[in-house]
């Protein structure tokens, strides 16, 4: 199991690559969202993640979608061009823990399911859809 490692002067985060659902830009920060429902705000811009994902053995798992999102293609379940959303799913995804901390970002969720939904620009979604359709075996 390959691990993605991020370190700063005060923090070391080690995450199994297959546990990363997506990374979403938030200004000069990024939100790293995992299959266990946890989300961690990181003090890195999205380009930092993109650069490091390219160094992984499974670099093809991660696809940049527009300016604000990198997705793990294995969890992309639905690309909806009309609603301009990506829905992530899979048997390992769990609902994020409830929290009263206003600094903890929670992805938008459908309360009746354990599926993440993220809004994305239409053109970026079209590009993602095309990339996934071209991939061997549809994955």
GROMACS .gro file of N, CA and C in nm, residues 55-106:
model
  156
   55UNK      N    1   0.426   1.193  -0.868
   55UNK     CA    2   0.542   1.114  -0.829
   55UNK      C    3   0.504   0.975  -0.777
   56UNK      N    4   0.376   0.951  -0.756
   56UNK     CA    5   0.331   0.824  -0.702
   56UNK      C    6   0.335   0.714  -0.808
   57UNK      N    7   0.346   0.591  -0.764
   57UNK     CA    8   0.338   0.476  -0.856
   57UNK      C    9   0.201   0.470  -0.921
   58UNK      N   10   0.098   0.506  -0.846
   58UNK     CA   11  -0.040   0.506  -0.897
   58UNK      C   12  -0.082   0.647  -0.936
   59UNK      N   13   0.005   0.720  -1.000
   59UNK     CA   14  -0.022   0.860  -1.035
   59UNK      C   15  -0.146   0.875  -1.122
   60UNK      N   16  -0.178   0.772  -1.201
   60UNK     CA   17  -0.294   0.780  -1.290
   60UNK      C   18  -0.426   0.774  -1.215
   61UNK      N   19  -0.423   0.749  -1.085
   61UNK     CA   20  -0.546   0.749  -1.005
   61UNK      C   21  -0.603   0.890  -0.990
   62UNK      N   22  -0.516   0.990  -0.994
   62UNK     CA   23  -0.557   1.126  -0.964
   62UNK      C   24  -0.564   1.211  -1.090
   63UNK      N   25  -0.678   1.280  -1.105
   63UNK     CA   26  -0.703   1.362  -1.223
   63UNK      C   27  -0.739   1.503  -1.177
   64UNK      N   28  -0.672   1.600  -1.234
   64UNK     CA   29  -0.703   1.740  -1.205
   64UNK      C   30  -0.830   1.777  -1.282
   65UNK      N   31  -0.927   1.835  -1.210
   65UNK     CA   32  -1.054   1.874  -1.270
   65UNK      C   33  -1.067   2.025  -1.253
   66UNK      N   34  -1.039   2.098  -1.357
   66UNK     CA   35  -1.048   2.243  -1.349
   66UNK      C   36  -0.943   2.301  -1.257
   67UNK      N   37  -0.972   2.420  -1.206
   67UNK     CA   38  -0.876   2.491  -1.123
   67UNK      C   39  -0.884   2.455  -0.976
   68UNK      N   40  -0.992   2.388  -0.934
   68UNK     CA   41  -1.013   2.375  -0.790
   68UNK      C   42  -1.028   2.234  -0.737
   69UNK      N   43  -1.000   2.132  -0.817
   69UNK     CA   44  -1.029   1.997  -0.770
   69UNK      C   45  -0.936   1.894  -0.832
   70UNK      N   46  -0.891   1.799  -0.749
   70UNK     CA   47  -0.822   1.680  -0.795
   70UNK      C   48  -0.902   1.562  -0.741
   71UNK      N   49  -0.937   1.467  -0.828
   71UNK     CA   50  -1.021   1.355  -0.787
   71UNK      C   51  -0.945   1.224  -0.799
   72UNK      N   52  -0.982   1.130  -0.714
   72UNK     CA   53  -0.937   0.992  -0.729
   72UNK      C   54  -1.039   0.925  -0.820
   73UNK      N   55  -0.998   0.888  -0.940
   73UNK     CA   56  -1.091   0.838  -1.042
   73UNK      C   57  -1.166   0.713  -0.997
   74UNK      N   58  -1.111   0.637  -0.903
   74UNK     CA   59  -1.177   0.515  -0.858
   74UNK      C   60  -1.308   0.542  -0.785
   75UNK      N   61  -1.323   0.663  -0.729
   75UNK     CA   62  -1.442   0.695  -0.652
   75UNK      C   63  -1.543   0.778  -0.730
   76UNK      N   64  -1.509   0.817  -0.853
   76UNK     CA   65  -1.604   0.894  -0.934
   76UNK      C   66  -1.717   0.800  -0.976
   77UNK      N   67  -1.838   0.831  -0.932
   77UNK     CA   68  -1.952   0.746  -0.959
   77UNK      C   69  -2.041   0.806  -1.068
   78UNK      N   70  -2.069   0.937  -1.059
   78UNK     CA   71  -2.156   1.003  -1.155
   78UNK      C   72  -2.097   1.140  -1.190
   79UNK      N   73  -2.093   1.168  -1.319
   79UNK     CA   74  -2.059   1.301  -1.369
   79UNK      C   75  -2.186   1.355  -1.433
   80UNK      N   76  -2.241   1.460  -1.376
   80UNK     CA   77  -2.367   1.517  -1.424
   80UNK      C   78  -2.340   1.655  -1.482
   81UNK      N   79  -2.341   1.662  -1.616
   81UNK     CA   80  -2.312   1.788  -1.684
   81UNK      C   81  -2.424   1.890  -1.666
   82UNK      N   82  -2.547   1.844  -1.651
   82UNK     CA   83  -2.659   1.936  -1.635
   82UNK      C   84  -2.656   2.001  -1.497
   83UNK      N   85  -2.642   1.921  -1.391
   83UNK     CA   86  -2.636   1.976  -1.255
   83UNK      C   87  -2.497   2.029  -1.221
   84UNK      N   88  -2.399   2.002  -1.306
   84UNK     CA   89  -2.260   2.041  -1.287
   84UNK      C   90  -2.205   1.987  -1.156
   85UNK      N   91  -2.218   1.855  -1.138
   85UNK     CA   92  -2.169   1.791  -1.017
   85UNK      C   93  -2.094   1.662  -1.048
   86UNK      N   94  -2.006   1.628  -0.956
   86UNK     CA   95  -1.944   1.496  -0.953
   86UNK      C   96  -1.995   1.430  -0.826
   87UNK      N   97  -2.041   1.308  -0.839
   87UNK     CA   98  -2.082   1.231  -0.722
   87UNK      C   99  -1.981   1.120  -0.703
   88UNK      N  100  -1.931   1.110  -0.581
   88UNK     CA  101  -1.834   1.007  -0.546
   88UNK      C  102  -1.905   0.899  -0.468
   89UNK      N  103  -1.870   0.775  -0.493
   89UNK     CA  104  -1.932   0.665  -0.421
   89UNK      C  105  -1.837   0.549  -0.410
   90UNK      N  106  -1.884   0.447  -0.347
   90UNK     CA  107  -1.805   0.326  -0.327
   90UNK      C  108  -1.836   0.268  -0.192
   91UNK      N  109  -1.818   0.139  -0.182
   91UNK     CA  110  -1.858   0.070  -0.058
   91UNK      C  111  -1.776   0.112   0.063
   92UNK      N  112  -1.660   0.174   0.040
   92UNK     CA  113  -1.575   0.210   0.153
   92UNK      C  114  -1.598   0.352   0.204
   93UNK      N  115  -1.674   0.432   0.132
   93UNK     CA  116  -1.699   0.569   0.176
   93UNK      C  117  -1.794   0.570   0.294
   94UNK      N  118  -1.764   0.652   0.392
   94UNK     CA  119  -1.850   0.665   0.510
   94UNK      C  120  -1.887   0.811   0.531
   95UNK      N  121  -1.994   0.832   0.604
   95UNK     CA  122  -2.042   0.966   0.633
   95UNK      C  123  -1.941   1.037   0.724
   96UNK      N  124  -1.910   1.165   0.695
   96UNK     CA  125  -1.817   1.239   0.781
   96UNK      C  126  -1.873   1.255   0.922
   97UNK      N  127  -1.785   1.258   1.021
   97UNK     CA  128  -1.834   1.276   1.158
   97UNK      C  129  -1.896   1.413   1.176
   98UNK      N  130  -1.998   1.421   1.259
   98UNK     CA  131  -2.061   1.550   1.292
   98UNK      C  132  -1.966   1.627   1.383
   99UNK      N  133  -1.962   1.758   1.362
   99UNK     CA  134  -1.874   1.840   1.445
   99UNK      C  135  -1.934   1.979   1.460
  100UNK      N  136  -1.906   2.042   1.572
  100UNK     CA  137  -1.950   2.180   1.595
  100UNK      C  138  -1.837   2.279   1.571
  101UNK      N  139  -1.722   2.228   1.531
  101UNK     CA  140  -1.607   2.313   1.505
  101UNK      C  141  -1.625   2.384   1.371
  102UNK      N  142  -1.637   2.518   1.369
  102UNK     CA  143  -1.660   2.590   1.243
  102UNK      C  144  -1.540   2.586   1.149
  103UNK      N  145  -1.423   2.546   1.198
  103UNK     CA  146  -1.303   2.541   1.115
  103UNK      C  147  -1.286   2.406   1.045
  104UNK      N  148  -1.370   2.310   1.078
  104UNK     CA  149  -1.364   2.180   1.014
  104UNK      C  150  -1.459   2.181   0.896
  105UNK      N  151  -1.404   2.171   0.778
  105UNK     CA  152  -1.484   2.172   0.656
  105UNK      C  153  -1.543   2.035   0.632
  106UNK      N  154  -1.672   2.032   0.598
  106UNK     CA  155  -1.736   1.905   0.565
  106UNK      C  156  -1.785   1.912   0.422
   0.00000   0.00000   0.00000
